[in-house]
Tab-separated table of N, CA and C in Angstrom:
chain	number	residue	atom	x	y	z
A	1220	MET	N	-59.426	5.089	-8.012
A	1220	MET	CA	-58.163	5.341	-8.650
A	1220	MET	C	-56.989	4.715	-7.881
A	1221	THR	N	-57.133	4.663	-6.660
A	1221	THR	CA	-56.102	4.028	-5.878
A	1221	THR	C	-56.034	2.535	-6.167
A	1222	ASP	N	-57.173	1.934	-6.425
A	1222	ASP	CA	-57.185	0.517	-6.719
A	1222	ASP	C	-56.472	0.205	-8.025
A	1223	LEU	N	-56.602	1.046	-9.023
A	1223	LEU	CA	-55.945	0.822	-10.308
A	1223	LEU	C	-54.438	0.958	-10.211
A	1224	SER	N	-53.975	1.949	-9.479
A	1224	SER	CA	-52.527	2.143	-9.380
A	1224	SER	C	-51.872	1.017	-8.580
A	1225	GLN	N	-52.557	0.490	-7.594
A	1225	GLN	CA	-51.975	-0.599	-6.814
A	1225	GLN	C	-51.921	-1.890	-7.618
A	1226	THR	N	-52.961	-2.144	-8.409
A	1226	THR	CA	-52.954	-3.365	-9.199
A	1226	THR	C	-51.945	-3.295	-10.330
A	1227	SER	N	-51.735	-2.131	-10.907
A	1227	SER	CA	-50.764	-2.037	-11.996
A	1227	SER	C	-49.333	-2.145	-11.482
A	1228	LEU	N	-49.053	-1.708	-10.281
A	1228	LEU	CA	-47.710	-1.816	-9.735
A	1228	LEU	C	-47.434	-3.211	-9.193
A	1229	ARG	N	-48.473	-3.932	-8.878
A	1229	ARG	CA	-48.294	-5.247	-8.301
A	1229	ARG	C	-47.663	-6.214	-9.313
A	1230	GLY	N	-47.995	-6.187	-10.552
A	1230	GLY	CA	-47.466	-7.101	-11.561
A	1230	GLY	C	-46.113	-6.683	-12.106
A	1231	ALA	N	-45.729	-5.453	-12.056
A	1231	ALA	CA	-44.465	-4.975	-12.632
A	1231	ALA	C	-43.424	-4.803	-11.536
A	1232	ARG	N	-42.179	-5.092	-11.890
A	1232	ARG	CA	-41.073	-4.887	-10.944
A	1232	ARG	C	-40.501	-3.499	-11.120
A	1233	PRO	N	-40.085	-2.933	-10.026
A	1233	PRO	CA	-39.380	-1.657	-10.158
A	1233	PRO	C	-38.006	-1.892	-10.790
A	1234	ARG	N	-37.493	-0.957	-11.504
A	1234	ARG	CA	-36.216	-1.111	-12.219
A	1234	ARG	C	-35.031	-1.275	-11.278
A	1235	GLY	N	-35.020	-0.642	-10.155
A	1235	GLY	CA	-33.921	-0.747	-9.207
A	1235	GLY	C	-33.787	-2.157	-8.639
A	1236	LEU	N	-34.902	-2.824	-8.388
A	1236	LEU	CA	-34.886	-4.171	-7.849
A	1236	LEU	C	-34.352	-5.174	-8.877
A	1237	HIS	N	-34.718	-4.999	-10.129
A	1237	HIS	CA	-34.233	-5.877	-11.200
A	1237	HIS	C	-32.710	-5.743	-11.368
A	1238	ALA	N	-32.204	-4.556	-11.291
A	1238	ALA	CA	-30.758	-4.329	-11.407
A	1238	ALA	C	-30.014	-4.936	-10.217
A	1239	ARG	N	-30.605	-4.873	-9.028
A	1239	ARG	CA	-29.975	-5.470	-7.856
A	1239	ARG	C	-29.895	-6.986	-7.989
A	1240	TRP	N	-30.985	-7.602	-8.444
A	1240	TRP	CA	-30.983	-9.054	-8.618
A	1240	TRP	C	-29.953	-9.489	-9.643
A	1241	ARG	N	-29.809	-8.737	-10.712
A	1241	ARG	CA	-28.830	-9.071	-11.746
A	1241	ARG	C	-27.409	-8.968	-11.195
A	1242	SER	N	-27.116	-7.919	-10.448
A	1242	SER	CA	-25.770	-7.780	-9.881
A	1242	SER	C	-25.521	-8.821	-8.793
A	1243	LEU	N	-26.551	-9.185	-8.032
A	1243	LEU	CA	-26.406	-10.221	-7.018
A	1243	LEU	C	-26.122	-11.575	-7.662
A	1244	ARG	N	-26.779	-11.887	-8.769
A	1244	ARG	CA	-26.513	-13.129	-9.498
A	1244	ARG	C	-25.106	-13.140	-10.069
A	1245	ALA	N	-24.643	-12.014	-10.568
A	1245	ALA	CA	-23.287	-11.943	-11.120
A	1245	ALA	C	-22.244	-12.150	-10.020
A	1246	VAL	N	-22.469	-11.576	-8.849
A	1246	VAL	CA	-21.541	-11.747	-7.737
A	1246	VAL	C	-21.538	-13.206	-7.268
A	1247	ALA	N	-22.724	-13.811	-7.191
A	1247	ALA	CA	-22.819	-15.211	-6.774
A	1247	ALA	C	-22.130	-16.122	-7.783
A	1248	ALA	N	-22.286	-15.852	-9.067
A	1248	ALA	CA	-21.627	-16.668	-10.094
A	1248	ALA	C	-20.112	-16.505	-10.011
A	1249	ALA	N	-19.629	-15.285	-9.799
A	1249	ALA	CA	-18.185	-15.055	-9.677
A	1249	ALA	C	-17.629	-15.752	-8.434
A	1250	ALA	N	-18.365	-15.727	-7.340
A	1250	ALA	CA	-17.916	-16.408	-6.128
A	1250	ALA	C	-17.874	-17.913	-6.340
A	1251	LEU	N	-18.847	-18.453	-7.028
A	1251	LEU	CA	-18.883	-19.891	-7.296
A	1251	LEU	C	-17.717	-20.320	-8.187
A	1252	VAL	N	-17.425	-19.535	-9.203
A	1252	VAL	CA	-16.301	-19.842	-10.095
A	1252	VAL	C	-14.977	-19.734	-9.342
A	1253	SER	N	-14.823	-18.724	-8.500
A	1253	SER	CA	-13.561	-18.580	-7.763
A	1253	SER	C	-13.374	-19.703	-6.749
A	1254	VAL	N	-14.439	-20.169	-6.116
A	1254	VAL	CA	-14.330	-21.295	-5.189
A	1254	VAL	C	-13.961	-22.559	-5.955
A	1255	ALA	N	-14.546	-22.768	-7.114
A	1255	ALA	CA	-14.222	-23.944	-7.923
A	1255	ALA	C	-12.773	-23.911	-8.388
A	1256	LEU	N	-12.291	-22.759	-8.781
A	1256	LEU	CA	-10.896	-22.646	-9.208
A	1256	LEU	C	-9.935	-22.765	-8.035
A	1257	ALA	N	-10.326	-22.288	-6.879
A	1257	ALA	CA	-9.459	-22.400	-5.701
A	1257	ALA	C	-9.280	-23.851	-5.295
A	1258	ALA	N	-10.285	-24.676	-5.537
A	1258	ALA	CA	-10.163	-26.095	-5.210
A	1258	ALA	C	-9.195	-26.802	-6.145
A	1259	CYS	N	-8.932	-26.235	-7.290
A	1259	CYS	CA	-8.055	-26.877	-8.277
A	1259	CYS	C	-6.633	-26.327	-8.266
A	1260	THR	N	-6.322	-25.416	-7.360
A	1260	THR	CA	-4.975	-24.858	-7.349
A	1260	THR	C	-3.975	-25.879	-6.841
A	1261	GLY	N	-2.723	-25.654	-7.161
A	1261	GLY	CA	-1.673	-26.603	-6.815
A	1261	GLY	C	-1.357	-26.633	-5.336
A	1262	GLU	N	-0.690	-27.716	-4.955
A	1262	GLU	CA	-0.275	-27.899	-3.576
A	1262	GLU	C	1.198	-28.271	-3.545
A	1263	GLN	N	1.861	-27.936	-2.436
A	1263	GLN	CA	3.248	-28.331	-2.230
A	1263	GLN	C	3.318	-29.195	-0.978
A	1264	PHE	N	4.170	-30.220	-1.033
A	1264	PHE	CA	4.319	-31.150	0.069
A	1264	PHE	C	5.779	-31.214	0.478
A	1265	GLN	N	6.043	-31.146	1.766
A	1265	GLN	CA	7.391	-31.249	2.307
A	1265	GLN	C	7.462	-32.502	3.151
A	1266	LYS	N	8.409	-33.379	2.836
A	1266	LYS	CA	8.595	-34.608	3.600
A	1266	LYS	C	10.002	-34.599	4.168
A	1267	GLY	N	10.137	-35.036	5.392
A	1267	GLY	CA	11.457	-35.172	5.978
A	1267	GLY	C	11.939	-33.913	6.671
A	1268	TYR	N	13.244	-33.740	6.643
A	1268	TYR	CA	13.934	-32.691	7.397
A	1268	TYR	C	13.804	-31.336	6.695
A	1269	ILE	N	13.502	-30.310	7.451
A	1269	ILE	CA	13.459	-28.948	6.920
A	1269	ILE	C	14.715	-28.239	7.414
A	1270	LEU	N	15.580	-27.874	6.481
A	1270	LEU	CA	16.856	-27.252	6.811
A	1270	LEU	C	16.643	-25.810	7.274
A	1271	PRO	N	17.072	-25.474	8.499
A	1271	PRO	CA	16.963	-24.083	8.943
A	1271	PRO	C	17.903	-23.191	8.122
A	1272	PRO	N	17.495	-21.958	7.830
A	1272	PRO	CA	18.363	-21.076	7.049
A	1272	PRO	C	19.668	-20.790	7.782
A	1273	GLY	N	20.771	-20.930	7.062
A	1273	GLY	CA	22.088	-20.636	7.606
A	1273	GLY	C	22.638	-21.710	8.532
A	1274	ALA	N	22.014	-22.863	8.576
A	1274	ALA	CA	22.462	-23.908	9.507
A	1274	ALA	C	23.798	-24.508	9.086
A	1275	LEU	N	23.977	-24.750	7.792
A	1275	LEU	CA	25.225	-25.367	7.336
A	1275	LEU	C	26.427	-24.444	7.522
A	1276	GLU	N	26.199	-23.144	7.483
A	1276	GLU	CA	27.296	-22.196	7.691
A	1276	GLU	C	27.769	-22.192	9.143
A	1277	GLN	N	26.944	-22.676	10.062
A	1277	GLN	CA	27.297	-22.700	11.479
A	1277	GLN	C	28.089	-23.953	11.860
A	1278	ILE	N	28.311	-24.841	10.890
A	1278	ILE	CA	29.033	-26.080	11.177
A	1278	ILE	C	30.355	-26.074	10.418
A	1279	PRO	N	31.444	-25.657	11.055
A	1279	PRO	CA	32.742	-25.684	10.368
A	1279	PRO	C	33.352	-27.086	10.426
A	1280	ILE	N	34.319	-27.322	9.576
A	1280	ILE	CA	35.074	-28.575	9.625
A	1280	ILE	C	35.811	-28.616	10.957
A	1281	GLY	N	35.710	-29.722	11.670
A	1281	GLY	CA	36.329	-29.851	12.984
A	1281	GLY	C	35.371	-29.607	14.130
A	1282	ALA	N	34.117	-29.241	13.839
A	1282	ALA	CA	33.141	-29.026	14.902
A	1282	ALA	C	32.795	-30.366	15.553
A	1283	SER	N	32.370	-30.299	16.801
A	1283	SER	CA	32.049	-31.538	17.518
A	1283	SER	C	30.681	-32.058	17.110
A	1284	GLN	N	30.452	-33.314	17.417
A	1284	GLN	CA	29.173	-33.946	17.100
A	1284	GLN	C	28.036	-33.300	17.890
A	1285	ASP	N	28.343	-32.854	19.110
A	1285	ASP	CA	27.326	-32.178	19.918
A	1285	ASP	C	26.915	-30.850	19.298
A	1286	GLN	N	27.884	-30.111	18.729
A	1286	GLN	CA	27.560	-28.860	18.049
A	1286	GLN	C	26.620	-29.110	16.871
A	1287	VAL	N	26.870	-30.178	16.127
A	1287	VAL	CA	26.024	-30.514	14.978
A	1287	VAL	C	24.608	-30.819	15.446
A	1288	LEU	N	24.479	-31.563	16.534
A	1288	LEU	CA	23.153	-31.893	17.050
A	1288	LEU	C	22.418	-30.655	17.546
A	1289	ILE	N	23.147	-29.699	18.111
A	1289	ILE	CA	22.509	-28.465	18.578
A	1289	ILE	C	22.013	-27.641	17.392
A	1290	VAL	N	22.833	-27.525	16.362
A	1290	VAL	CA	22.475	-26.687	15.210
A	1290	VAL	C	21.452	-27.367	14.308
A	1291	MET	N	21.685	-28.633	13.987
A	1291	MET	CA	20.863	-29.323	12.995
A	1291	MET	C	19.712	-30.123	13.601
A	1292	GLY	N	19.844	-30.541	14.834
A	1292	GLY	CA	18.823	-31.383	15.434
A	1292	GLY	C	19.118	-32.851	15.177
A	1293	THR	N	18.156	-33.692	15.490
A	1293	THR	CA	18.312	-35.132	15.335
A	1293	THR	C	18.328	-35.504	13.863
A	1294	PRO	N	19.291	-36.323	13.435
A	1294	PRO	CA	19.353	-36.699	12.016
A	1294	PRO	C	18.226	-37.669	11.634
A	1295	SER	N	17.947	-37.735	10.330
A	1295	SER	CA	16.951	-38.675	9.827
A	1295	SER	C	17.421	-40.104	10.012
A	1296	THR	N	18.699	-40.331	9.768
A	1296	THR	CA	19.286	-41.649	9.965
A	1296	THR	C	20.781	-41.485	10.236
A	1297	VAL	N	21.368	-42.509	10.834
A	1297	VAL	CA	22.785	-42.478	11.181
A	1297	VAL	C	23.433	-43.735	10.624
A	1298	ALA	N	24.616	-43.579	10.043
A	1298	ALA	CA	25.389	-44.723	9.561
A	1298	ALA	C	26.708	-44.767	10.305
A	1299	THR	N	27.173	-45.960	10.582
A	1299	THR	CA	28.463	-46.124	11.252
A	1299	THR	C	29.405	-46.856	10.305
A	1300	LEU	N	29.818	-46.170	9.290
A	1300	LEU	CA	30.681	-46.738	8.262
A	1300	LEU	C	31.949	-45.899	8.219
A	1301	ASP	N	33.063	-46.441	8.695
A	1301	ASP	CA	34.324	-45.699	8.737
A	1301	ASP	C	34.128	-44.381	9.480
A	1302	GLY	N	33.737	-44.473	10.720
A	1302	GLY	CA	33.353	-43.294	11.481
A	1302	GLY	C	31.839	-43.207	11.465
A	1303	GLU	N	31.314	-42.107	11.875
A	1303	GLU	CA	29.873	-41.965	11.918
A	1303	GLU	C	29.426	-40.935	10.888
A	1304	VAL	N	28.231	-41.129	10.323
A	1304	VAL	CA	27.676	-40.203	9.330
A	1304	VAL	C	26.248	-39.895	9.736
A	1305	PHE	N	25.909	-38.596	9.798
A	1305	PHE	CA	24.539	-38.162	10.037
A	1305	PHE	C	23.929	-37.806	8.694
A	1306	TYR	N	22.738	-38.326	8.428
A	1306	TYR	CA	22.016	-38.007	7.198
A	1306	TYR	C	20.736	-37.259	7.544
A	1307	TYR	N	20.542	-36.120	6.895
A	1307	TYR	CA	19.319	-35.324	7.021
A	1307	TYR	C	18.649	-35.348	5.659
A	1308	ILE	N	17.509	-36.023	5.557
A	1308	ILE	CA	16.874	-36.307	4.276
A	1308	ILE	C	15.583	-35.497	4.157
A	1309	SER	N	15.394	-34.855	2.996
A	1309	SER	CA	14.154	-34.120	2.748
A	1309	SER	C	13.758	-34.256	1.290
A	1310	GLN	N	12.471	-34.088	1.051
A	1310	GLN	CA	11.945	-34.161	-0.308
A	1310	GLN	C	10.768	-33.206	-0.409
A	1311	ARG	N	10.749	-32.412	-1.483
A	1311	ARG	CA	9.649	-31.479	-1.725
A	1311	ARG	C	9.009	-31.856	-3.050
A	1312	SER	N	7.696	-32.008	-3.029
A	1312	SER	CA	6.972	-32.338	-4.252
A	1312	SER	C	5.776	-31.413	-4.370
A	1313	GLU	N	5.232	-31.357	-5.563
A	1313	GLU	CA	4.058	-30.516	-5.795
A	1313	GLU	C	3.180	-31.157	-6.854
A	1314	ARG	N	1.939	-30.727	-6.861
A	1314	ARG	CA	1.031	-31.101	-7.930
A	1314	ARG	C	0.304	-29.836	-8.352
A	1315	PRO	N	0.276	-29.570	-9.651
A	1315	PRO	CA	-0.277	-28.307	-10.128
A	1315	PRO	C	-1.787	-28.213	-9.947
A	1316	VAL	N	-2.486	-29.335	-10.045
A	1316	VAL	CA	-3.937	-29.346	-9.926
A	1316	VAL	C	-4.312	-30.452	-8.946
A	1317	ALA	N	-5.325	-30.193	-8.147
A	1317	ALA	CA	-5.765	-31.200	-7.181
A	1317	ALA	C	-6.136	-32.493	-7.884
A	1318	PHE	N	-5.923	-33.593	-7.224
A	1318	PHE	CA	-6.228	-34.937	-7.702
A	1318	PHE	C	-5.285	-35.430	-8.789
A	1319	MET	N	-4.190	-34.754	-9.039
A	1319	MET	CA	-3.183	-35.253	-9.973
A	1319	MET	C	-2.051	-35.881	-9.167
A	1320	ASN	N	-1.176	-36.606	-9.828
A	1320	ASN	CA	-0.027	-37.218	-9.165
A	1320	ASN	C	0.979	-36.156	-8.763
A	1321	GLN	N	1.694	-36.428	-7.681
A	1321	GLN	CA	2.725	-35.513	-7.215
A	1321	GLN	C	3.977	-35.678	-8.065
A	1322	LYS	N	4.697	-34.576	-8.253
A	1322	LYS	CA	5.963	-34.582	-8.979
A	1322	LYS	C	7.041	-34.066	-8.034
A	1323	VAL	N	8.130	-34.816	-7.916
A	1323	VAL	CA	9.220	-34.419	-7.025
A	1323	VAL	C	9.948	-33.229	-7.647
A	1324	VAL	N	10.020	-32.142	-6.892
A	1324	VAL	CA	10.654	-30.914	-7.367
A	1324	VAL	C	12.057	-30.764	-6.802
A	1325	ASP	N	12.231	-31.104	-5.548
A	1325	ASP	CA	13.527	-30.949	-4.891
A	1325	ASP	C	13.725	-32.109	-3.933
A	1326	GLN	N	14.932	-32.621	-3.945
A	1326	GLN	CA	15.282	-33.710	-3.039
A	1326	GLN	C	16.683	-33.443	-2.524
A	1327	ARG	N	16.861	-33.581	-1.232
A	1327	ARG	CA	18.125	-33.206	-0.629
A	1327	ARG	C	18.523	-34.210	0.435
A	1328	VAL	N	19.770	-34.614	0.414
A	1328	VAL	CA	20.348	-35.434	1.470
A	1328	VAL	C	21.604	-34.714	1.939
A	1329	ILE	N	21.581	-34.259	3.168
A	1329	ILE	CA	22.739	-33.593	3.758
A	1329	ILE	C	23.457	-34.643	4.596
A	1330	ALA	N	24.704	-34.893	4.246
A	1330	ALA	CA	25.508	-35.891	4.954
A	1330	ALA	C	26.628	-35.168	5.693
A	1331	ILE	N	26.759	-35.471	6.965
A	1331	ILE	CA	27.826	-34.899	7.784
A	1331	ILE	C	28.680	-36.071	8.260
A	1332	TYR	N	29.920	-36.101	7.770
A	1332	TYR	CA	30.839	-37.199	8.071
A	1332	TYR	C	31.707	-36.824	9.262
A	1333	PHE	N	31.870	-37.770	10.191
A	1333	PHE	CA	32.683	-37.557	11.385
A	1333	PHE	C	33.886	-38.493	11.358
A	1334	ASP	N	34.965	-38.057	11.989
A	1334	ASP	CA	36.135	-38.933	12.124
A	1334	ASP	C	36.007	-39.754	13.409
A	1335	LYS	N	37.065	-40.457	13.749
A	1335	LYS	CA	37.037	-41.327	14.938
A	1335	LYS	C	36.884	-40.541	16.236
A	1336	ASN	N	37.290	-39.267	16.236
A	1336	ASN	CA	37.195	-38.421	17.431
A	1336	ASN	C	35.860	-37.680	17.511
A	1337	ARG	N	34.907	-38.033	16.653
A	1337	ARG	CA	33.577	-37.424	16.603
A	1337	ARG	C	33.637	-35.936	16.251
A	1338	ARG	N	34.547	-35.592	15.347
A	1338	ARG	CA	34.661	-34.233	14.813
A	1338	ARG	C	34.261	-34.251	13.344
A	1339	VAL	N	33.689	-33.142	12.867
A	1339	VAL	CA	33.232	-33.067	11.472
A	1339	VAL	C	34.431	-33.165	10.557
A	1340	ARG	N	34.382	-34.148	9.682
A	1340	ARG	CA	35.448	-34.348	8.709
A	1340	ARG	C	35.062	-33.755	7.347
A	1341	ARG	N	33.761	-33.886	6.993
A	1341	ARG	CA	33.327	-33.418	5.681
A	1341	ARG	C	31.821	-33.196	5.710
A	1342	LEU	N	31.363	-32.193	4.950
A	1342	LEU	CA	29.941	-31.916	4.758
A	1342	LEU	C	29.604	-32.177	3.294
A	1343	ALA	N	28.468	-32.801	3.042
A	1343	ALA	CA	28.033	-33.051	1.671
A	1343	ALA	C	26.556	-32.713	1.562
A	1344	ASN	N	26.195	-32.083	0.442
A	1344	ASN	CA	24.810	-31.708	0.175
A	1344	ASN	C	24.425	-32.330	-1.157
A	1345	TYR	N	23.775	-33.484	-1.113
A	1345	TYR	CA	23.398	-34.195	-2.324
A	1345	TYR	C	21.990	-33.763	-2.738
A	1346	THR	N	21.822	-33.454	-4.025
A	1346	THR	CA	20.522	-33.040	-4.544
A	1346	THR	C	20.049	-34.033	-5.598
A	1347	MET	N	18.968	-33.703	-6.277
A	1347	MET	CA	18.421	-34.599	-7.308
A	1347	MET	C	19.406	-34.796	-8.452
A	1348	GLN	N	20.244	-33.827	-8.728
A	1348	GLN	CA	21.204	-33.949	-9.810
A	1348	GLN	C	22.310	-34.947	-9.474
A	1349	ASP	N	22.506	-35.228	-8.186
A	1349	ASP	CA	23.561	-36.147	-7.766
A	1349	ASP	C	23.145	-37.616	-7.795
A	1350	GLY	N	21.881	-37.873	-7.897
A	1350	GLY	CA	21.431	-39.265	-7.869
A	1350	GLY	C	20.047	-39.412	-8.419
A	1351	ARG	N	19.445	-40.512	-8.089
A	1351	ARG	CA	18.112	-40.761	-8.594
A	1351	ARG	C	17.093	-40.456	-7.506
A	1352	ILE	N	15.847	-40.286	-7.895
A	1352	ILE	CA	14.777	-40.017	-6.955
A	1352	ILE	C	14.476	-41.296	-6.198
A	1353	PHE	N	14.389	-41.190	-4.888
A	1353	PHE	CA	14.071	-42.370	-4.093
A	1353	PHE	C	12.754	-42.135	-3.379
A	1354	ASP	N	12.081	-43.218	-3.080
A	1354	ASP	CA	10.795	-43.160	-2.415
A	1354	ASP	C	11.035	-43.170	-0.916
A	1355	THR	N	10.731	-42.052	-0.232
A	1355	THR	CA	10.975	-41.981	1.200
A	1355	THR	C	9.936	-42.751	1.988
A	1356	VAL	N	8.762	-42.922	1.431
A	1356	VAL	CA	7.711	-43.689	2.091
A	1356	VAL	C	7.263	-44.761	1.116
A	1357	SER	N	7.680	-45.976	1.348
A	1357	SER	CA	7.314	-47.069	0.457
A	1357	SER	C	5.971	-47.626	0.888
A	1358	ARG	N	5.099	-47.855	-0.067
A	1358	ARG	CA	3.757	-48.336	0.231
A	1358	ARG	C	3.653	-49.863	0.195
A	1359	THR	N	4.703	-50.573	-0.203
A	1359	THR	CA	4.635	-52.025	-0.285
A	1359	THR	C	5.658	-52.647	0.655
A	1360	THR	N	5.286	-53.756	1.222
A	1360	THR	CA	6.178	-54.516	2.081
A	1360	THR	C	6.357	-55.890	1.462
A	1361	PRO	N	7.582	-56.272	1.112
A	1361	PRO	CA	7.768	-57.591	0.511
A	1361	PRO	C	7.506	-58.686	1.546
A	1362	THR	N	6.904	-59.755	1.094
A	1362	THR	CA	6.627	-60.885	1.984
A	1362	THR	C	7.529	-62.040	1.615
A	1363	SER	N	7.862	-62.856	2.587
A	1363	SER	CA	8.737	-63.988	2.325
A	1363	SER	C	7.903	-65.203	1.942
A	1364	GLY	N	8.559	-66.200	1.417
A	1364	GLY	CA	7.885	-67.429	1.065
A	1364	GLY	C	7.703	-67.626	-0.425
A	1365	GLN	N	7.894	-66.619	-1.222
A	1365	GLN	CA	7.698	-66.738	-2.657
A	1365	GLN	C	9.004	-66.846	-3.426
A	1366	GLU	N	10.138	-66.726	-2.726
A	1366	GLU	CA	11.416	-66.788	-3.406
A	1366	GLU	C	11.778	-68.247	-3.685
A	1367	LEU	N	12.413	-68.469	-4.803
A	1367	LEU	CA	12.893	-69.812	-5.135
A	1367	LEU	C	14.382	-69.893	-4.818
A	1368	ASN	N	14.789	-70.928	-4.140
A	1368	ASN	CA	16.198	-71.102	-3.866
A	1368	ASN	C	16.694	-72.357	-4.585
A	1369	TYR	N	17.908	-72.736	-4.355
A	1369	TYR	CA	18.485	-73.859	-5.095
A	1369	TYR	C	17.945	-75.214	-4.640
A	1370	LEU	N	17.294	-75.279	-3.473
A	1370	LEU	CA	16.749	-76.549	-2.998
A	1370	LEU	C	15.343	-76.835	-3.550
A	1371	THR	N	14.641	-75.834	-4.044
A	1371	THR	CA	13.278	-76.014	-4.527
A	1371	THR	C	13.192	-77.016	-5.676
A	1372	PRO	N	14.014	-76.917	-6.715
A	1372	PRO	CA	13.923	-77.938	-7.792
A	1372	PRO	C	14.233	-79.339	-7.293
A	1373	LEU	N	15.139	-79.464	-6.336
A	1373	LEU	CA	15.483	-80.765	-5.782
A	1373	LEU	C	14.309	-81.401	-5.072
A	1374	PHE	N	13.591	-80.605	-4.264
A	1374	PHE	CA	12.417	-81.116	-3.563
A	1374	PHE	C	11.288	-81.454	-4.537
A	1375	LYS	N	11.173	-80.706	-5.631
A	1375	LYS	CA	10.150	-81.027	-6.625
A	1375	LYS	C	10.444	-82.354	-7.308
A	1376	LEU	N	11.709	-82.664	-7.532
A	1376	LEU	CA	12.064	-83.944	-8.141
A	1376	LEU	C	11.786	-85.122	-7.202
A	1377	LEU	N	12.001	-84.904	-5.917
A	1377	LEU	CA	11.834	-85.983	-4.951
A	1377	LEU	C	10.390	-86.161	-4.473
A	1378	SER	N	9.541	-85.198	-4.780
A	1378	SER	CA	8.157	-85.314	-4.319
A	1378	SER	C	7.403	-86.371	-5.112
A	1379	PHE	N	6.432	-87.010	-4.476
A	1379	PHE	CA	5.699	-88.096	-5.102
A	1379	PHE	C	4.350	-87.625	-5.652
A	1380	ASN	N	4.154	-86.362	-5.800
A	1380	ASN	CA	2.886	-85.838	-6.331
A	1380	ASN	C	2.851	-85.820	-7.818
């Protein structure tokens, strides 16, 4: 009798084990779907200068250039046009799904104008509404030698080819 009961239980699964396997498969499928969806979530990219909170409020008109450097840090670029101008340039872009093109969401150019005595004359905060989107990192470099000037047709006329 013991032999019969062992052989009959050997081919059949207990009900508790079948329920565990089903729940384990459901958990594994849910984990796989969540990992796949997590790979497709959007990303945000920050390029350039990150403005510290409250930094512009710490720079009054008439502040020295040294004060600006202490509060804001090194500028992205400097212009010397009718006095000196510090430019702090930043751009934020995002893509909603991985492997898609980035879309520029926010673009900011903070310009701090100085007078001849190196004192703040004016502050300007230019955003995307003030101008057009510019490429902060250009992927192409123009090469010389392909431009036509006014001497090219003359040399073509004089050539014996």
